[in-house]
Amino acid sequence: MNAIIKKPFMFSLLILIIVLAGCGGGGGSEEQNSTTPNAPRVPSLVMRSNQISVIWQPVSGATGYEVWYHTANDPNAATLFSGDNNTSDTTCVITGLTNGTIYYIWVKAKNNNGTSGFSPVASGQPSEILAPPSGGEYHVDAARGDDLTGDGSLQNPWKTIKHSLEAMNGGETLIVHAGTYNEKEIKPKNGFENSRTTIKGAEGETMPIIDGGYRLDPSDRWRQYTESHPIFILSASQWVQLSNLDIRSGMKSNVYINNYASNINIEDCKFWGTLKSDCTGFILLEQGWFNVAVRRCYFEGWGPEDDRTEARDINIVGVFAFGGNGSLEVSNCEMNGTAKGIYHKHAGTGQIQEKIINNFIYRNSNIGIEVVNSNTLIKDNIVVGNAIGNRSGIAIYGGTGANDGDRNTIVHNTVYNSKESIFLRAADGDGADDNTIKDNIFYGYDNEHCEYTIWPWTSQWSTHGNISDYNLYWNMNGPKIIRCVSQFYTLEEWQTATQMDANSIQAVPVFVGGNNVLNDYPRVEDFQLTQSSPGYRAASDGLDMGADVSLVGIQNSPASLRGINY
């Protein structure tokens, strides 16, 4: 069953009396500061029954923090929490809250010189945690089921997924049998930590197709669609799992995760054919999501000839995340023909490390992996063929926040046949700092943009705390492999100028696949280095430079995931 909300949401200006446990203070220096600290970035919230945990990122120069709250989105009417004056961390736990009420929370940073303005607002709704149900298992079959007479058993299944989920309790499992389900805007009930609400394809059968029915108008292939009709809507959902499903032809997204949804797993699924608009994602995350994992999924951006999404030069993305309160994992996925493979825009807090690991991204027309986020692990990905415009294999951007694009770890990736293999870009001279870039293969073809491009910091010689080493660089069209602002360098020139990349190599990698790596449908195994190749066993950890091909792509999943059967 769903969590019970015992009291309605109230836009009352009444300030509730609550208990604040463990409000953090500083994390800054005890020295005298000459300037007031900047406002913190938007805090992360973790909802529990009758309480909210607040987590925020340290602010340079701050010696303490203030946490403010209200039941309306008005910081000027908010009340200051009083805590335990702990100055060693940047967290607090607000207890005594009312389940079902939305709380708005802000953080300020302070030091001896003054107090900052309010951080951007975060909001959350604590909810009652009920005892989990028995975890029953039910069946749906589009061909032989009946919503009127069925009971959800294997012998007498239901016909539609929507009806099935309405009849079931949260925390139970729906087995979806082979067939086509012409449905959209499916909303599962919340599950529980030890019993997720699960919708999964039946084992040993052809993967079931869930088709939203939206098709591109062939007479207006570049039309922008403003409506949103996802196949699955996971709004404020908790503890939900989708697996072994073919999810296709939604409008703007196929799975939409928003409104502080948390603990969502999407595994062994395949996606294609979402109608385009700007900021479209096969899986689209917005508004404060937390703990989302996408594993072993296949994304096809082009679709059948009559129904192509025409992904070029527009934000049609495999996994598209806005903001968020932390903990996104995208692992072992294959993304083919999207505009961008994985895009985290407008930054999360960076408080919790995110993972983009072991993915195979190819034939995408824009950027393979783009991160406007901090503290992301980007590891063992193969990104191939970003060949339209000034496009990058991996792009790290400084966004509107001072710490955006910082402290990311980019290691053991193979980026092949891109105009820019890796691109670090600051916004207004800030951000994209303190990243680690090691043990990668960057192989490209463009003279203007180069394999390692840094733009546009104020000083062309400043590394902004970034560390780059043990990489293999090659540009098939010339010796200049690194660009910093408007200057171009060979590896030797770059090493002399910056003291970076001391153990890196400028040479042609030799892959076991030879010319096969240029195929429209390359294979992961083709990107293994030969024993005679530069970079073989030359990484900082004694392994090969570039991605470990044994880890990349869909592993131990149904063979039907590889490629779309139209």
XYZ file of C-alpha atoms in Angstrom:
566
model
C 0.000 0.000 0.000
C 1.021 3.598 -0.405
C 2.347 5.597 2.505
C -0.511 7.176 4.444
C -0.463 10.967 4.653
C -2.273 11.800 7.841
C -2.406 15.597 7.480
C -2.971 17.675 4.346
C -0.374 20.004 2.940
C -0.824 23.508 4.412
C 0.527 26.773 3.089
C 0.281 28.143 6.563
C 2.672 30.792 7.777
C 2.665 29.058 11.125
C 6.201 28.252 12.195
C 6.282 24.748 13.577
C 8.275 24.000 16.687
C 10.685 21.226 15.910
C 13.796 19.623 17.300
C 17.021 20.072 15.381
C 19.610 17.380 15.969
C 23.228 17.825 14.946
C 23.188 21.048 12.906
C 26.638 21.496 11.405
C 28.750 24.570 11.642
C 31.989 25.282 9.935
C 34.384 23.327 7.883
C 36.115 26.633 7.226
C 39.177 28.265 8.716
C 39.424 29.767 12.193
C 41.531 32.604 10.780
C 40.155 36.122 10.397
C 38.458 36.523 7.012
C 38.399 39.765 5.078
C 35.293 38.976 3.048
C 31.849 37.559 3.694
C 31.558 33.973 2.344
C 29.471 33.123 -0.679
C 26.059 31.568 -0.178
C 26.131 27.745 -0.156
C 24.848 25.793 -3.106
C 21.437 24.136 -2.907
C 21.467 21.612 -0.035
C 20.650 17.924 -0.432
C 17.708 16.505 1.479
C 17.021 12.932 2.560
C 13.446 12.307 3.665
C 12.442 9.929 6.415
C 9.355 9.582 8.573
C 8.953 12.813 10.620
C 12.443 14.032 9.764
C 14.672 15.465 7.030
C 18.463 15.168 6.835
C 20.090 18.281 5.354
C 23.488 18.023 3.655
C 25.376 20.892 2.071
C 28.753 21.538 0.502
C 31.429 23.500 2.416
C 31.949 27.125 1.441
C 35.453 28.561 1.236
C 36.142 30.944 4.126
C 33.075 29.949 6.140
C 33.455 29.235 9.853
C 29.826 28.386 10.501
C 26.431 27.900 8.910
C 22.775 28.713 9.563
C 19.868 26.499 8.523
C 16.476 28.104 7.948
C 13.086 26.507 7.271
C 9.442 27.307 6.549
C 6.293 25.588 5.324
C 6.037 28.133 2.501
C 8.625 29.076 -0.111
C 9.499 32.420 1.487
C 12.990 32.738 3.003
C 12.227 36.170 4.408
C 9.545 34.657 6.643
C 11.646 31.614 7.602
C 12.844 30.827 11.118
C 16.429 30.044 12.051
C 17.023 26.588 13.473
C 18.997 26.455 16.689
C 21.393 23.528 16.835
C 24.211 22.149 18.914
C 26.864 24.571 17.579
C 28.850 21.708 16.088
C 31.434 23.325 13.793
C 32.973 20.160 12.376
C 30.501 19.117 9.685
C 27.988 20.383 7.142
C 24.925 18.302 7.989
C 21.961 18.387 10.282
C 18.916 16.232 10.994
C 15.606 17.999 11.515
C 13.256 15.868 13.600
C 9.711 16.325 14.858
C 8.338 17.136 11.408
C 4.817 16.412 10.160
C 4.506 13.702 7.529
C 2.790 14.934 4.394
C 3.851 18.563 4.840
C 6.315 20.127 2.393
C 9.200 21.960 4.066
C 11.389 24.581 2.373
C 14.980 24.774 3.573
C 17.813 27.270 3.041
C 21.421 27.448 4.306
C 23.621 30.495 4.945
C 27.408 30.584 5.417
C 29.070 32.942 7.882
C 32.410 34.056 9.271
C 33.778 36.913 11.352
C 33.124 39.336 8.492
C 29.432 38.597 8.031
C 26.756 36.198 6.820
C 25.979 35.254 3.244
C 22.618 35.372 1.573
C 20.351 32.358 1.406
C 21.317 29.312 -0.625
C 18.941 28.217 -3.386
C 15.915 26.567 -1.826
C 15.534 22.816 -1.335
C 12.187 21.307 -0.453
C 11.069 17.920 0.723
C 8.138 16.086 2.219
C 8.690 13.583 5.028
C 6.418 10.568 4.730
C 5.291 7.728 6.927
C 7.137 4.451 6.459
C 4.696 1.557 6.632
C 5.512 -2.064 7.302
C 6.286 -3.770 3.983
C 3.660 -6.081 2.457
C 4.087 -9.754 1.809
C 5.803 -9.104 -1.529
C 3.281 -10.913 -3.740
C 3.909 -11.671 -7.427
C 1.315 -11.030 -10.152
C 1.097 -11.441 -13.926
C -0.047 -9.339 -16.888
C -0.418 -10.625 -20.452
C -1.554 -8.340 -23.294
C -2.639 -11.285 -25.464
C -4.580 -13.536 -23.105
C -5.226 -11.366 -20.034
C -8.454 -9.698 -18.897
C -8.724 -6.734 -16.534
C -12.363 -7.525 -15.676
C -12.165 -11.240 -14.929
C -8.445 -11.697 -14.265
C -7.003 -12.099 -10.789
C -3.345 -11.522 -11.636
C -2.375 -15.167 -11.415
C -0.279 -16.903 -14.062
C -3.355 -18.858 -15.163
C -5.674 -15.821 -15.174
C -3.543 -12.699 -15.744
C -4.563 -9.083 -16.100
C -4.404 -7.402 -19.526
C -2.908 -3.944 -18.901
C 0.001 -2.753 -16.790
C -1.930 0.249 -15.473
C -4.779 -1.850 -14.154
C -2.362 -4.372 -12.665
C -0.448 -1.761 -10.681
C -3.674 -0.197 -9.438
C -4.830 -3.584 -8.160
C -1.517 -4.423 -6.493
C 0.005 -3.143 -3.278
C 3.272 -1.256 -3.253
C 6.295 -3.485 -2.756
C 4.896 -6.282 -4.927
C 6.128 -7.627 -8.285
C 4.399 -7.527 -11.661
C 5.601 -10.076 -14.243
C 5.029 -8.633 -17.739
C 4.675 -11.377 -20.352
C 5.738 -11.076 -23.995
C 3.630 -8.868 -26.226
C 2.966 -5.214 -26.967
C 1.333 -2.993 -24.358
C 0.048 0.266 -25.855
C 0.194 2.285 -22.675
C 1.675 5.494 -21.287
C 1.754 7.557 -18.086
C 2.066 4.479 -15.902
C 2.521 5.361 -12.215
C 3.703 2.565 -9.899
C 3.014 2.691 -6.180
C 5.865 3.205 -3.748
C 7.825 0.197 -2.567
C 9.976 -0.345 0.494
C 13.654 -0.721 1.244
C 13.401 -4.499 1.607
C 10.602 -4.953 -0.946
C 10.668 -2.784 -4.064
C 7.707 -2.308 -6.342
C 9.032 -4.213 -9.363
C 7.820 -4.322 -12.967
C 9.821 -6.828 -14.984
C 9.640 -8.844 -18.162
C 8.999 -12.560 -17.821
C 12.142 -14.681 -17.847
C 12.652 -16.907 -20.871
C 10.242 -14.918 -23.052
C 10.725 -12.226 -25.678
C 11.161 -8.854 -24.034
C 7.726 -7.185 -23.699
C 7.234 -3.886 -25.555
C 5.585 -0.945 -23.816
C 4.748 1.515 -26.593
C 3.451 5.020 -25.944
C 2.395 5.274 -29.576
C 3.964 8.618 -30.438
C 5.502 8.806 -33.893
C 7.363 11.536 -35.679
C 5.410 13.434 -38.323
C 7.341 12.622 -41.529
C 6.264 15.927 -43.073
C 7.799 17.923 -40.218
C 10.759 15.946 -38.968
C 12.242 18.826 -36.967
C 9.095 19.769 -35.098
C 9.564 20.600 -31.433
C 7.000 18.881 -29.187
C 6.055 20.841 -26.073
C 3.851 18.246 -24.375
C 5.162 15.560 -22.054
C 3.698 12.046 -22.081
C 6.208 9.566 -20.627
C 5.619 5.824 -20.540
C 6.474 5.625 -16.825
C 6.038 8.554 -14.436
C 7.995 8.107 -11.223
C 6.939 11.284 -9.436
C 7.842 11.265 -5.737
C 8.242 7.503 -6.177
C 10.340 5.465 -3.774
C 11.849 1.993 -4.035
C 10.739 1.163 -7.596
C 12.481 -1.134 -10.069
C 11.979 -1.565 -13.831
C 13.751 -4.459 -15.532
C 13.800 -6.443 -18.778
C 11.381 -4.118 -20.604
C 11.426 -2.537 -24.086
C 10.162 1.001 -23.384
C 9.557 3.078 -26.501
C 7.812 6.021 -28.181
C 6.996 8.336 -25.319
C 6.809 12.095 -25.716
C 9.779 14.024 -24.274
C 10.822 11.021 -22.170
C 10.170 7.323 -21.806
C 10.809 7.250 -18.060
C 10.296 10.484 -16.128
C 11.737 10.703 -12.605
C 10.916 13.856 -10.648
C 9.511 15.474 -7.514
C 12.109 14.060 -5.113
C 11.789 10.470 -6.275
C 14.353 8.222 -4.636
C 15.818 4.727 -4.724
C 14.899 3.960 -8.332
C 16.572 1.107 -10.243
C 16.269 0.659 -14.022
C 18.040 -2.476 -15.210
C 18.311 -4.614 -18.371
C 15.872 -2.444 -20.337
C 16.053 -0.947 -23.809
C 14.813 2.404 -25.009
C 14.115 4.092 -28.323
C 11.852 6.528 -30.087
C 11.040 9.386 -27.737
C 9.696 12.445 -29.582
C 12.029 15.349 -29.377
C 12.069 18.713 -27.742
C 14.913 20.564 -26.148
C 16.013 18.804 -22.973
C 14.595 15.405 -23.906
C 15.829 12.211 -22.296
C 14.911 8.587 -22.752
C 15.324 8.635 -18.983
C 14.755 12.181 -17.697
C 15.441 13.196 -14.087
C 14.253 16.499 -12.622
C 13.509 18.139 -9.269
C 15.542 16.696 -6.465
C 15.832 12.976 -7.272
C 18.052 10.868 -5.035
C 19.648 7.411 -5.406
C 18.907 6.489 -9.029
C 20.718 3.629 -10.807
C 20.561 2.811 -14.536
C 22.354 -0.454 -15.272
C 22.853 -2.640 -18.367
C 20.384 -0.761 -20.559
C 20.459 -0.193 -24.323
C 19.494 3.160 -25.881
C 18.842 3.594 -29.621
C 18.465 7.191 -30.700
C 17.586 6.684 -34.335
C 14.760 4.172 -34.426
C 13.194 2.781 -37.605
C 13.518 4.902 -40.735
C 9.934 6.179 -40.481
C 10.161 7.019 -36.789
C 13.619 8.458 -36.257
C 14.018 10.917 -33.426
C 16.484 12.891 -35.578
C 18.733 13.440 -32.597
C 21.371 15.611 -34.249
C 22.237 18.938 -32.637
C 19.535 18.887 -30.007
C 19.461 17.756 -26.391
C 18.040 14.271 -26.954
C 19.932 12.269 -24.369
C 20.092 8.676 -23.177
C 20.123 9.618 -19.482
C 19.447 13.317 -18.838
C 19.671 14.545 -15.231
C 18.891 18.030 -13.985
C 20.247 19.036 -10.598
C 19.402 16.349 -8.113
C 20.349 15.721 -4.531
C 22.936 13.104 -5.312
C 23.840 9.532 -6.106
C 23.281 8.836 -9.789
C 24.819 5.685 -11.260
C 24.841 4.933 -14.991
C 26.777 1.735 -15.595
C 27.284 -0.886 -18.301
C 24.869 0.772 -20.706
C 25.120 1.038 -24.498
C 23.970 4.245 -26.173
C 23.758 4.404 -29.944
C 22.698 7.364 -32.072
C 21.602 9.762 -29.357
C 22.612 13.423 -29.453
C 24.290 13.037 -26.059
C 24.790 9.802 -24.214
C 24.774 10.967 -20.598
C 24.202 14.573 -19.538
C 24.072 15.928 -15.990
C 22.965 19.542 -16.319
C 22.690 22.335 -13.774
C 24.716 20.335 -11.299
C 23.993 18.368 -8.211
C 25.625 19.295 -4.937
C 28.623 17.000 -5.404
C 28.221 15.884 -1.802
C 27.796 12.251 -2.861
C 29.972 10.759 -5.596
C 28.153 9.849 -8.763
C 29.285 7.079 -11.088
C 29.391 6.954 -14.887
C 31.231 3.713 -15.444
C 31.642 0.921 -18.008
C 29.416 2.473 -20.690
C 29.720 2.105 -24.486
C 28.547 5.267 -26.258
C 28.814 5.476 -30.046
C 27.427 7.206 -33.153
C 26.097 10.003 -30.969
C 25.965 13.332 -32.770
C 26.884 15.711 -29.992
C 28.728 14.869 -26.741
C 29.259 11.420 -25.307
C 29.368 12.309 -21.601
C 28.702 15.853 -20.394
C 28.914 16.770 -16.722
C 28.082 20.110 -15.102
C 28.525 18.496 -11.737
C 31.183 17.887 -9.128
C 32.589 14.709 -7.624
C 31.689 12.343 -10.478
C 33.640 9.180 -11.251
C 33.898 8.731 -15.044
C 35.712 5.443 -15.542
C 36.111 2.642 -18.088
C 33.828 4.165 -20.708
C 34.327 3.814 -24.478
C 33.057 6.818 -26.434
C 33.217 6.625 -30.237
C 32.330 8.874 -33.158
C 31.281 12.331 -31.993
C 31.675 13.766 -35.451
C 29.240 16.650 -35.936
C 30.184 20.233 -35.034
C 32.649 21.083 -32.273
C 31.795 18.015 -30.251
C 33.498 16.236 -27.405
C 33.796 12.712 -26.166
C 33.790 13.848 -22.525
C 32.964 17.422 -21.499
C 33.357 18.883 -18.005
C 31.690 22.271 -17.667
C 31.791 24.895 -14.970
C 28.191 26.022 -14.641
C 26.573 28.859 -12.756
C 27.861 27.700 -9.374
C 31.424 28.406 -8.285
C 32.144 24.719 -7.675
C 30.459 23.243 -10.749
C 32.611 20.857 -12.763
C 35.099 20.413 -9.906
C 36.799 17.380 -8.354
C 35.716 14.899 -11.008
C 37.787 11.785 -11.652
C 38.174 10.843 -15.339
C 40.231 7.646 -15.545
C 40.667 4.664 -17.890
C 38.366 5.891 -20.664
C 38.853 5.357 -24.403
C 37.618 8.259 -26.531
C 37.963 7.648 -30.249
C 37.205 9.664 -33.382
C 35.940 12.856 -31.742
C 36.768 16.469 -32.555
C 37.668 16.951 -28.897
C 38.323 13.915 -26.761
C 38.025 15.769 -23.473
C 36.920 19.343 -22.984
C 37.239 21.356 -19.762
C 35.330 24.594 -19.895
C 34.910 27.194 -17.187
C 31.937 29.548 -16.980
C 32.956 33.183 -16.570
C 36.425 32.042 -15.655
C 35.299 29.758 -12.837
C 34.576 26.081 -12.351
C 36.047 22.939 -13.971
C 38.793 22.893 -11.337
C 40.683 20.180 -9.437
C 39.778 17.326 -11.792
C 41.922 14.212 -12.193
C 42.456 13.010 -15.773
C 44.605 9.879 -15.915
C 45.133 6.600 -17.761
C 42.911 7.504 -20.725
C 43.230 7.099 -24.508
C 42.282 10.264 -26.422
C 42.328 9.689 -30.197
C 40.850 12.282 -32.536
C 41.034 13.862 -35.929
C 40.555 17.639 -35.683
C 43.319 20.231 -35.926
C 41.302 23.092 -34.501
C 39.990 21.588 -31.283
C 42.529 18.930 -30.251
C 42.300 15.935 -27.963
C 42.551 17.828 -24.698
C 40.877 21.231 -24.879
C 40.778 23.737 -22.021
C 38.626 26.841 -22.428
C 38.337 29.717 -21.469
C 40.300 30.349 -18.288
C 41.836 33.774 -17.803
C 45.414 32.527 -17.871
C 46.430 30.095 -20.577
C 49.076 28.613 -18.292
C 46.857 28.063 -15.279
C 45.900 24.437 -14.671
C 43.298 25.416 -12.023
C 44.244 22.458 -9.878
C 43.583 19.880 -12.591
C 45.910 16.884 -12.715
C 46.554 15.167 -16.030
C 48.987 12.291 -16.518
C 49.494 8.773 -17.927
C 47.270 9.498 -20.934
C 47.798 8.373 -24.526
C 47.117 11.166 -27.040
C 46.899 11.029 -30.815
C 45.553 13.369 -33.462
C 45.477 11.808 -36.913
C 45.655 15.219 -38.597
C 48.627 16.816 -36.914
C 51.060 16.943 -33.986
C 49.147 19.489 -31.898
C 47.134 17.482 -29.407
C 46.343 19.946 -26.620
C 44.631 23.308 -26.800
C 44.548 25.759 -23.888
C 42.481 28.846 -24.709
C 43.931 29.839 -28.111
C 47.316 28.155 -27.840
C 48.078 24.723 -29.349
C 50.705 22.284 -28.085
C 52.425 19.049 -28.836
C 52.718 16.854 -25.779
C 56.346 17.889 -25.299
C 55.456 21.577 -25.472
C 52.615 21.068 -23.003
C 54.839 19.186 -20.571
C 57.407 21.990 -20.666
C 54.829 24.733 -20.231
C 52.756 23.187 -17.416
C 54.713 20.300 -15.868
C 51.609 18.186 -16.493
C 51.346 14.853 -18.354
C 54.917 13.912 -17.485
C 54.179 10.208 -18.062
C 51.747 10.623 -20.954
C 52.403 9.395 -24.506
C 51.829 10.949 -27.904
C 51.578 7.962 -30.235
C 49.129 5.925 -32.324
C 47.286 3.274 -30.276
C 46.927 -0.104 -31.967
C 43.597 -1.817 -31.281
C 42.931 -5.497 -31.883
C 39.939 -4.534 -34.026
C 42.071 -2.599 -36.497
C 39.849 -0.762 -38.986
C 36.729 -2.328 -37.447
C 36.720 0.395 -34.813
C 35.438 2.776 -37.510
C 32.363 0.666 -38.308
C 28.907 2.143 -37.801
C 28.325 -0.530 -35.178
C 31.698 -0.991 -33.484
C 32.282 -3.721 -30.942
C 33.590 -3.222 -27.432
C 36.214 -5.938 -27.807
C 37.752 -4.187 -30.821
C 39.142 -1.472 -28.518
C 41.498 -3.782 -26.637
C 45.116 -2.685 -27.109
C 47.492 -5.134 -28.734
C 50.573 -6.143 -26.782
C 52.749 -4.142 -29.172
C 50.678 -0.962 -28.860
C 51.835 2.198 -27.109
C 49.947 2.422 -23.837
C 49.930 -1.351 -23.273
C 50.506 -1.922 -19.548
C 51.605 1.731 -19.287
C 48.889 3.211 -17.052
C 49.647 4.495 -13.568
C 48.214 1.289 -12.059
C 50.166 -1.031 -14.399
C 47.117 -1.799 -16.552
C 46.520 -0.703 -20.141
C 45.774 2.916 -20.809
C 42.164 3.373 -21.832
C 39.094 1.407 -20.830
C 39.181 -2.188 -19.630
C 37.068 -3.749 -22.389
C 36.165 -6.705 -20.168
C 34.122 -4.329 -18.011
C 32.450 -2.192 -20.677
C 28.931 -2.439 -22.063
C 26.056 -4.740 -21.300
C 27.370 -7.625 -19.241
C 25.494 -10.816 -18.379
C 22.227 -9.545 -19.844
C 19.791 -11.041 -22.359
C 21.230 -11.042 -25.877
C 18.058 -9.294 -27.044
C 19.302 -6.107 -25.400
C 21.972 -5.644 -28.051
C 20.215 -3.829 -30.858
C 16.609 -3.008 -31.519
C 14.442 -5.609 -33.248
C 12.036 -3.512 -35.312
